[in-house]
Amino acid sequence: MTSAQRKDDHVRLAMEQHRAHSGLNQFDEVSFVHHALAGIDRPDVSLATSFGGIEWQAPLYINAMTGGSAKTGEINRDLATAARESGVAIASGSMNAYLKDPSCAHTFSVLRTHNPDGFVMANINATTSVDNARRAVDLLRADALQIHVNTAQETPMPEGDRSFSSWVGQIEQIAAGVDVPVIVKEVGNGLSRQTVLLLQNLGVRVADLAGRGGTDFARIENGRRELADYAFLHGWGQSTAACLLDTQDVALPVLASGGVRNPLDVARSLALGARAVGVSGGFLRTLMDDGVSALVAQITTWLDQLAALQTMLGARTPADLTRCDVLIHGSLRDFCADRGIDTSRLAQRSASTHSLASIDTLHDLTGSTR
């Protein structure tokens, strides 16, 4: 099977998966405590976010998907158009196909030609040489470089890698050898606290947690096997919500992706510490079913609704959502108990903020000063 055929298979199997998905994941076990007088004025709300030397006008991005075939090149062209029209950042799919066969370069470079002024991330695997990492960045004139790690995908992949011990050293070399920020991301199985701390020591600028809950690449690769004999790997890993809880207070900035279904999931992710939130499968489904105009409308609506949620919750910026009280329920709470994560502080973290706000209000009413 050619690389182009494999890329087309990935898109087809991912769409089958999303159309059959129950719609439930562990984001449903995260809820905000409602404070009826916490709201602020909509003009005071900003969606801007910054992390690892990167500044975006919104904490939402189109995450890595595809490229490497004629069909996926058309998808990338439309995704780039949606990113340009909505003002969000975008990442390419794995550029390994281009690094092996430069004739498919245009299936990736459309991300830049159709989005000349946007924030574009190139995407490579952890076995890529530093020279090839630079080639990937140069092709897209990329503003950042994603390195994806995907042992649970490679394992059932018929033609997948089986040697993983070099990845740590190679990531460190790439991080030191390119001139753009390096983001290491999973592909749907999550990054643990220990992994994120290791990435910090390797010189990586940002970690994209990319947890379980969205596209399951172990399931996709098993679907490409003649006997489909790796079904036991379906659902492997930690959910995005679990990864966010596991990486509380880690110094390395984290992004959230994997299973993000709506603006409330975006707000939940930001409240749990993500600096921005990526979407792949959900946006791809909209594009494939309804076209690029529908995807632009969806992203624009999500941004408007996220601003509305911030207004209601009293968060002037996405980062302010980390001061909102959240409750952790069900199996996610069990995960936290096993990992030694104190969820009670998450439910009470607005206390000091609200106390100061109440004092300010009282002083405004009485005309007194501190």
Short mmCIF file of C-alpha atoms in Angstrom, two decimals:
data_model
loop_
_atom_site.label_atom_id
_atom_site.label_comp_id
_atom_site.label_asym_id
_atom_site.label_seq_id
_atom_site.Cartn_x
_atom_site.Cartn_y
_atom_site.Cartn_z
CA MET A 1 0.00 0.00 0.00
CA THR A 2 1.32 3.45 -0.91
CA SER A 3 1.67 6.30 1.59
CA ALA A 4 -1.05 8.24 -0.28
CA GLN A 5 -3.48 5.32 0.04
CA ARG A 6 -2.72 5.06 3.76
CA LYS A 7 -3.43 8.77 4.25
CA ASP A 8 -6.76 8.44 2.45
CA ASP A 9 -7.58 5.38 4.58
CA HIS A 10 -6.89 7.39 7.73
CA VAL A 11 -9.41 10.05 6.71
CA ARG A 12 -12.04 7.46 5.76
CA LEU A 13 -11.65 5.44 8.97
CA ALA A 14 -11.56 8.58 11.14
CA MET A 15 -14.85 9.77 9.64
CA GLU A 16 -16.45 6.36 10.19
CA GLN A 17 -15.30 6.50 13.80
CA HIS A 18 -16.66 9.99 14.47
CA ARG A 19 -20.02 9.24 12.90
CA ALA A 20 -20.40 6.17 15.13
CA HIS A 21 -19.15 7.86 18.33
CA SER A 22 -21.52 7.94 21.31
CA GLY A 23 -20.67 11.59 21.94
CA LEU A 24 -19.68 10.98 25.57
CA ASN A 25 -16.23 11.36 27.14
CA GLN A 26 -14.61 12.43 30.40
CA PHE A 27 -15.15 16.13 29.73
CA ASP A 28 -18.69 15.34 30.90
CA GLU A 29 -17.23 14.68 34.36
CA VAL A 30 -16.00 18.29 34.68
CA SER A 31 -18.51 20.98 35.67
CA PHE A 32 -18.29 24.63 36.67
CA VAL A 33 -19.67 25.85 40.00
CA HIS A 34 -22.24 28.47 39.06
CA HIS A 35 -21.83 31.82 40.84
CA ALA A 36 -24.86 33.91 39.88
CA LEU A 37 -23.18 37.31 40.35
CA ALA A 38 -19.78 36.49 38.84
CA GLY A 39 -20.61 37.82 35.36
CA ILE A 40 -18.82 40.72 33.70
CA ASP A 41 -19.41 42.88 30.61
CA ARG A 42 -18.83 41.34 27.19
CA PRO A 43 -16.69 44.27 25.89
CA ASP A 44 -14.24 43.53 28.72
CA VAL A 45 -13.60 39.97 27.48
CA SER A 46 -10.55 39.06 25.40
CA LEU A 47 -9.85 35.71 23.75
CA ALA A 48 -6.12 36.38 23.33
CA THR A 49 -3.69 33.84 24.76
CA SER A 50 0.08 33.48 24.98
CA PHE A 51 2.40 30.60 25.88
CA GLY A 52 5.97 29.55 25.22
CA GLY A 53 6.74 32.75 23.33
CA ILE A 54 3.67 32.28 21.10
CA GLU A 55 0.79 34.76 20.93
CA TRP A 56 -2.60 33.92 19.40
CA GLN A 57 -5.71 36.04 19.07
CA ALA A 58 -7.86 33.11 20.20
CA PRO A 59 -7.25 29.97 22.31
CA LEU A 60 -8.53 27.64 19.59
CA TYR A 61 -6.66 25.95 16.73
CA ILE A 62 -7.20 23.43 13.95
CA ASN A 63 -4.98 20.56 14.98
CA ALA A 64 -2.90 18.13 12.91
CA MET A 65 -4.88 16.00 10.47
CA THR A 66 -3.59 15.01 7.07
CA GLY A 67 -1.61 15.52 3.86
CA GLY A 68 0.32 13.38 1.40
CA SER A 69 -2.27 12.55 -1.27
CA ALA A 70 -4.29 14.49 -3.83
CA LYS A 71 -7.47 14.15 -1.76
CA THR A 72 -5.83 15.16 1.51
CA GLY A 73 -4.18 18.09 -0.24
CA GLU A 74 -7.66 19.37 -1.08
CA ILE A 75 -8.67 18.90 2.56
CA ASN A 76 -5.61 20.88 3.71
CA ARG A 77 -6.45 23.66 1.25
CA ASP A 78 -9.94 23.96 2.73
CA LEU A 79 -8.69 23.76 6.31
CA ALA A 80 -6.21 26.55 5.54
CA THR A 81 -9.05 28.66 4.12
CA ALA A 82 -11.08 28.08 7.28
CA ALA A 83 -8.11 29.05 9.46
CA ARG A 84 -7.54 32.21 7.43
CA GLU A 85 -11.18 33.28 7.52
CA SER A 86 -11.67 32.58 11.24
CA GLY A 87 -8.26 33.78 12.42
CA VAL A 88 -7.21 30.61 14.24
CA ALA A 89 -3.90 28.75 14.09
CA ILE A 90 -3.52 25.50 12.15
CA ALA A 91 -1.21 22.48 12.16
CA SER A 92 -0.36 20.18 9.27
CA GLY A 93 -0.69 16.44 9.42
CA SER A 94 2.48 14.36 9.61
CA MET A 95 4.88 15.54 6.90
CA ASN A 96 6.75 12.23 6.76
CA ALA A 97 5.18 11.57 3.34
CA TYR A 98 6.75 14.78 1.97
CA LEU A 99 10.13 14.03 3.54
CA LYS A 100 10.14 10.66 1.75
CA ASP A 101 8.60 11.91 -1.49
CA PRO A 102 8.97 15.64 -2.26
CA SER A 103 6.50 15.32 -5.14
CA CYS A 104 3.64 15.56 -2.63
CA ALA A 105 4.93 18.85 -1.18
CA HIS A 106 1.97 20.80 -2.54
CA THR A 107 -0.46 18.74 -0.42
CA PHE A 108 1.13 20.38 2.63
CA SER A 109 2.28 23.76 1.29
CA VAL A 110 -1.34 24.73 0.56
CA LEU A 111 -1.59 25.36 4.31
CA ARG A 112 0.64 28.39 3.76
CA THR A 113 -0.31 29.46 0.24
CA HIS A 114 -3.99 29.64 1.23
CA ASN A 115 -3.22 31.14 4.64
CA PRO A 116 -0.23 33.42 3.99
CA ASP A 117 -0.39 35.46 7.18
CA GLY A 118 -1.73 32.86 9.61
CA PHE A 119 0.02 30.89 12.34
CA VAL A 120 0.99 27.54 10.79
CA MET A 121 2.59 24.56 12.54
CA ALA A 122 4.53 21.87 10.70
CA ASN A 123 4.26 18.30 12.00
CA ILE A 124 6.91 15.53 12.02
CA ASN A 125 7.53 12.28 13.86
CA ALA A 126 10.08 11.66 16.59
CA THR A 127 12.49 9.78 14.29
CA THR A 128 12.98 12.73 11.94
CA SER A 129 16.49 14.08 11.50
CA VAL A 130 17.24 17.68 12.38
CA ASP A 131 17.86 18.47 8.70
CA ASN A 132 14.48 17.05 7.73
CA ALA A 133 12.81 18.90 10.58
CA ARG A 134 14.20 22.10 9.10
CA ARG A 135 12.94 21.07 5.65
CA ALA A 136 9.43 20.64 7.03
CA VAL A 137 9.55 24.06 8.71
CA ASP A 138 10.92 25.70 5.56
CA LEU A 139 8.25 24.20 3.26
CA LEU A 140 5.43 25.76 5.28
CA ARG A 141 7.37 28.78 6.51
CA ALA A 142 6.07 27.40 9.78
CA ASP A 143 5.78 29.46 12.94
CA ALA A 144 6.19 26.38 15.17
CA LEU A 145 7.02 22.69 14.83
CA GLN A 146 4.94 19.84 16.24
CA ILE A 147 6.65 16.52 16.94
CA HIS A 148 4.07 13.79 17.34
CA VAL A 149 4.62 10.76 19.58
CA ASN A 150 2.39 7.77 18.91
CA THR A 151 3.58 4.42 20.19
CA ALA A 152 0.00 3.16 20.59
CA GLN A 153 -0.64 3.97 16.92
CA GLU A 154 2.63 2.55 15.61
CA THR A 155 2.17 -0.76 17.46
CA PRO A 156 -0.90 -2.01 15.54
CA MET A 157 0.09 -0.22 12.30
CA PRO A 158 1.03 -2.91 9.79
CA GLU A 159 4.03 -0.90 8.58
CA GLY A 160 4.62 0.90 11.87
CA ASP A 161 7.81 1.51 13.85
CA ARG A 162 8.84 -0.97 16.52
CA SER A 163 11.88 0.90 17.86
CA PHE A 164 11.07 3.71 20.28
CA SER A 165 14.16 4.07 22.48
CA SER A 166 15.75 6.79 20.32
CA TRP A 167 12.77 9.15 20.50
CA VAL A 168 13.83 11.01 23.64
CA GLY A 169 17.28 11.87 22.31
CA GLN A 170 15.94 12.80 18.89
CA ILE A 171 13.34 15.16 20.33
CA GLU A 172 16.08 16.90 22.30
CA GLN A 173 18.21 17.29 19.16
CA ILE A 174 15.32 18.69 17.11
CA ALA A 175 14.34 21.13 19.87
CA ALA A 176 17.91 22.45 19.90
CA GLY A 177 18.32 22.40 16.13
CA VAL A 178 15.36 24.36 14.76
CA ASP A 179 14.66 28.08 14.98
CA VAL A 180 10.95 27.88 15.86
CA PRO A 181 9.20 26.77 19.06
CA VAL A 182 8.86 22.99 19.36
CA ILE A 183 5.58 21.47 20.53
CA VAL A 184 5.44 17.76 21.34
CA LYS A 185 2.00 16.22 20.95
CA GLU A 186 0.38 12.85 21.39
CA VAL A 187 -2.11 11.63 18.78
CA GLY A 188 -4.98 10.63 21.07
CA ASN A 189 -3.56 8.62 23.98
CA GLY A 190 -2.46 11.45 26.24
CA LEU A 191 0.72 12.74 27.87
CA SER A 192 1.28 11.91 31.54
CA ARG A 193 2.78 14.25 34.12
CA GLN A 194 6.05 12.33 34.00
CA THR A 195 6.21 12.69 30.22
CA VAL A 196 5.55 16.44 30.32
CA LEU A 197 8.25 16.94 32.95
CA LEU A 198 10.67 15.00 30.75
CA LEU A 199 9.77 17.14 27.73
CA GLN A 200 10.49 20.25 29.77
CA ASN A 201 14.00 18.95 30.43
CA LEU A 202 14.50 18.22 26.72
CA GLY A 203 14.07 21.86 25.72
CA VAL A 204 10.56 21.48 24.33
CA ARG A 205 8.59 24.75 24.50
CA VAL A 206 5.00 23.41 24.74
CA ALA A 207 3.21 20.06 25.23
CA ASP A 208 -0.04 19.20 23.44
CA LEU A 209 -1.66 16.59 25.69
CA ALA A 210 -3.89 15.15 22.92
CA GLY A 211 -5.73 12.66 25.10
CA ARG A 212 -8.24 9.89 24.58
CA GLY A 213 -11.78 10.85 23.67
CA GLY A 214 -11.58 11.83 20.02
CA THR A 215 -10.06 9.98 17.07
CA ASP A 216 -8.61 6.61 18.16
CA PHE A 217 -5.61 5.89 15.92
CA ALA A 218 -4.99 2.48 17.49
CA ARG A 219 -8.50 1.57 16.32
CA ILE A 220 -7.81 3.05 12.88
CA GLU A 221 -4.59 1.08 12.42
CA ASN A 222 -6.21 -2.09 13.72
CA GLY A 223 -8.92 -1.56 11.10
CA ARG A 224 -6.20 -1.66 8.46
CA ARG A 225 -4.93 -5.06 9.68
CA GLU A 226 -6.12 -8.17 7.87
CA LEU A 227 -7.12 -9.92 11.13
CA ALA A 228 -7.92 -6.78 13.17
CA ASP A 229 -6.16 -8.58 16.02
CA TYR A 230 -5.20 -5.54 18.10
CA ALA A 231 -8.70 -4.61 19.27
CA PHE A 232 -7.45 -4.76 22.86
CA LEU A 233 -5.65 -1.44 22.24
CA HIS A 234 -8.88 0.42 21.44
CA GLY A 235 -9.33 3.21 23.99
CA TRP A 236 -5.73 3.07 25.22
CA GLY A 237 -4.39 5.91 27.33
CA GLN A 238 -5.70 8.82 29.38
CA SER A 239 -8.46 11.25 28.44
CA THR A 240 -7.65 14.88 27.74
CA ALA A 241 -9.39 15.94 30.95
CA ALA A 242 -7.35 13.40 32.93
CA CYS A 243 -4.11 14.64 31.35
CA LEU A 244 -4.96 18.23 32.24
CA LEU A 245 -5.56 17.24 35.85
CA ASP A 246 -2.38 15.16 35.89
CA THR A 247 -0.27 18.12 34.74
CA GLN A 248 -1.62 20.70 37.18
CA ASP A 249 1.15 23.12 38.23
CA VAL A 250 3.72 21.80 35.74
CA ALA A 251 5.78 24.74 34.50
CA LEU A 252 5.74 23.71 30.82
CA PRO A 253 2.74 25.26 29.03
CA VAL A 254 0.20 22.67 27.90
CA LEU A 255 -2.36 22.62 25.12
CA ALA A 256 -5.46 20.43 25.13
CA SER A 257 -6.79 18.37 22.25
CA GLY A 258 -8.59 15.08 21.85
CA GLY A 259 -12.35 14.72 22.21
CA VAL A 260 -13.17 18.45 22.23
CA ARG A 261 -16.80 18.60 21.08
CA ASN A 262 -18.06 22.13 21.77
CA PRO A 263 -17.16 25.52 23.31
CA LEU A 264 -17.95 24.21 26.81
CA ASP A 265 -15.20 21.59 26.39
CA VAL A 266 -12.90 24.42 25.33
CA ALA A 267 -13.77 26.38 28.49
CA ARG A 268 -13.36 23.26 30.64
CA SER A 269 -9.91 22.67 29.15
CA LEU A 270 -8.83 26.26 29.73
CA ALA A 271 -10.15 26.11 33.30
CA LEU A 272 -8.03 23.00 33.90
CA GLY A 273 -4.89 24.78 32.72
CA ALA A 274 -4.68 24.53 28.93
CA ARG A 275 -3.36 27.65 27.21
CA ALA A 276 -5.25 26.81 24.01
CA VAL A 277 -7.42 24.01 22.68
CA GLY A 278 -7.14 22.05 19.42
CA VAL A 279 -9.82 20.29 17.40
CA SER A 280 -9.31 17.80 14.58
CA GLY A 281 -12.01 15.19 14.03
CA GLY A 282 -15.00 17.40 14.78
CA PHE A 283 -13.84 20.10 12.39
CA LEU A 284 -12.95 17.55 9.73
CA ARG A 285 -16.43 16.06 9.92
CA THR A 286 -18.01 19.48 9.39
CA LEU A 287 -15.72 20.12 6.42
CA MET A 288 -16.37 16.75 4.82
CA ASP A 289 -20.15 16.82 5.37
CA ASP A 290 -20.98 20.48 4.80
CA GLY A 291 -18.02 22.27 3.23
CA VAL A 292 -15.57 25.01 4.07
CA SER A 293 -18.17 27.77 4.60
CA ALA A 294 -19.86 25.63 7.26
CA LEU A 295 -16.53 25.08 9.00
CA VAL A 296 -15.77 28.81 9.03
CA ALA A 297 -19.23 29.43 10.51
CA GLN A 298 -18.68 26.71 13.13
CA ILE A 299 -15.32 28.07 14.29
CA THR A 300 -16.64 31.65 14.35
CA THR A 301 -19.65 30.54 16.40
CA TRP A 302 -17.44 28.61 18.82
CA LEU A 303 -15.30 31.69 19.43
CA ASP A 304 -18.36 33.83 20.04
CA GLN A 305 -19.80 31.25 22.42
CA LEU A 306 -16.50 30.90 24.27
CA ALA A 307 -16.49 34.66 24.82
CA ALA A 308 -20.07 34.36 26.10
CA LEU A 309 -19.00 31.66 28.58
CA GLN A 310 -16.12 33.82 29.79
CA THR A 311 -18.56 36.70 30.27
CA MET A 312 -20.89 34.57 32.37
CA LEU A 313 -18.06 33.06 34.40
CA GLY A 314 -16.33 36.40 35.03
CA ALA A 315 -13.15 35.53 33.11
CA ARG A 316 -11.73 38.51 31.23
CA THR A 317 -9.13 36.33 29.54
CA PRO A 318 -8.84 32.60 28.84
CA ALA A 319 -6.21 32.39 31.59
CA ASP A 320 -8.73 33.80 34.08
CA LEU A 321 -10.78 30.63 33.68
CA THR A 322 -8.19 28.92 35.89
CA ARG A 323 -9.63 30.96 38.77
CA CYS A 324 -13.12 29.53 38.29
CA ASP A 325 -14.37 26.76 40.55
CA VAL A 326 -14.75 23.36 38.90
CA LEU A 327 -16.04 20.05 40.19
CA ILE A 328 -14.62 16.66 39.18
CA HIS A 329 -17.00 13.71 39.10
CA GLY A 330 -17.17 9.96 38.48
CA SER A 331 -14.31 7.99 36.99
CA LEU A 332 -12.27 11.16 36.52
CA ARG A 333 -12.41 11.75 40.26
CA ASP A 334 -11.25 8.16 40.78
CA PHE A 335 -8.31 8.83 38.44
CA CYS A 336 -7.36 11.88 40.51
CA ALA A 337 -7.54 9.91 43.75
CA ASP A 338 -5.24 7.23 42.36
CA ARG A 339 -2.79 9.81 41.01
CA GLY A 340 -2.76 11.82 44.25
CA ILE A 341 -4.43 14.89 42.74
CA ASP A 342 -6.35 17.12 45.19
CA THR A 343 -9.62 18.05 43.48
CA SER A 344 -11.05 19.93 46.45
CA ARG A 345 -8.86 22.97 45.77
CA LEU A 346 -10.25 23.17 42.24
CA ALA A 347 -13.74 23.57 43.69
CA GLN A 348 -12.72 26.47 45.97
CA ARG A 349 -10.11 28.45 44.08
CA SER A 350 -12.31 31.49 43.39
CA ALA A 351 -12.78 32.20 47.11
CA SER A 352 -9.95 34.71 47.42
CA THR A 353 -10.83 36.37 44.10
CA HIS A 354 -14.48 36.78 45.05
CA SER A 355 -13.56 38.08 48.50
CA LEU A 356 -11.43 40.83 46.97
CA ALA A 357 -14.17 41.67 44.47
CA SER A 358 -16.74 41.96 47.27
CA ILE A 359 -14.46 44.30 49.20
CA ASP A 360 -14.00 46.48 46.11
CA THR A 361 -17.76 46.60 45.57
CA LEU A 362 -18.36 47.59 49.19
CA HIS A 363 -15.79 50.36 48.97
CA ASP A 364 -17.35 51.63 45.73
CA LEU A 365 -20.76 51.78 47.42
CA THR A 366 -19.51 53.53 50.55
CA GLY A 367 -16.94 55.75 48.90
CA SER A 368 -14.23 54.48 51.26
CA THR A 369 -10.71 53.55 50.21
CA ARG A 370 -8.20 50.96 51.33
#
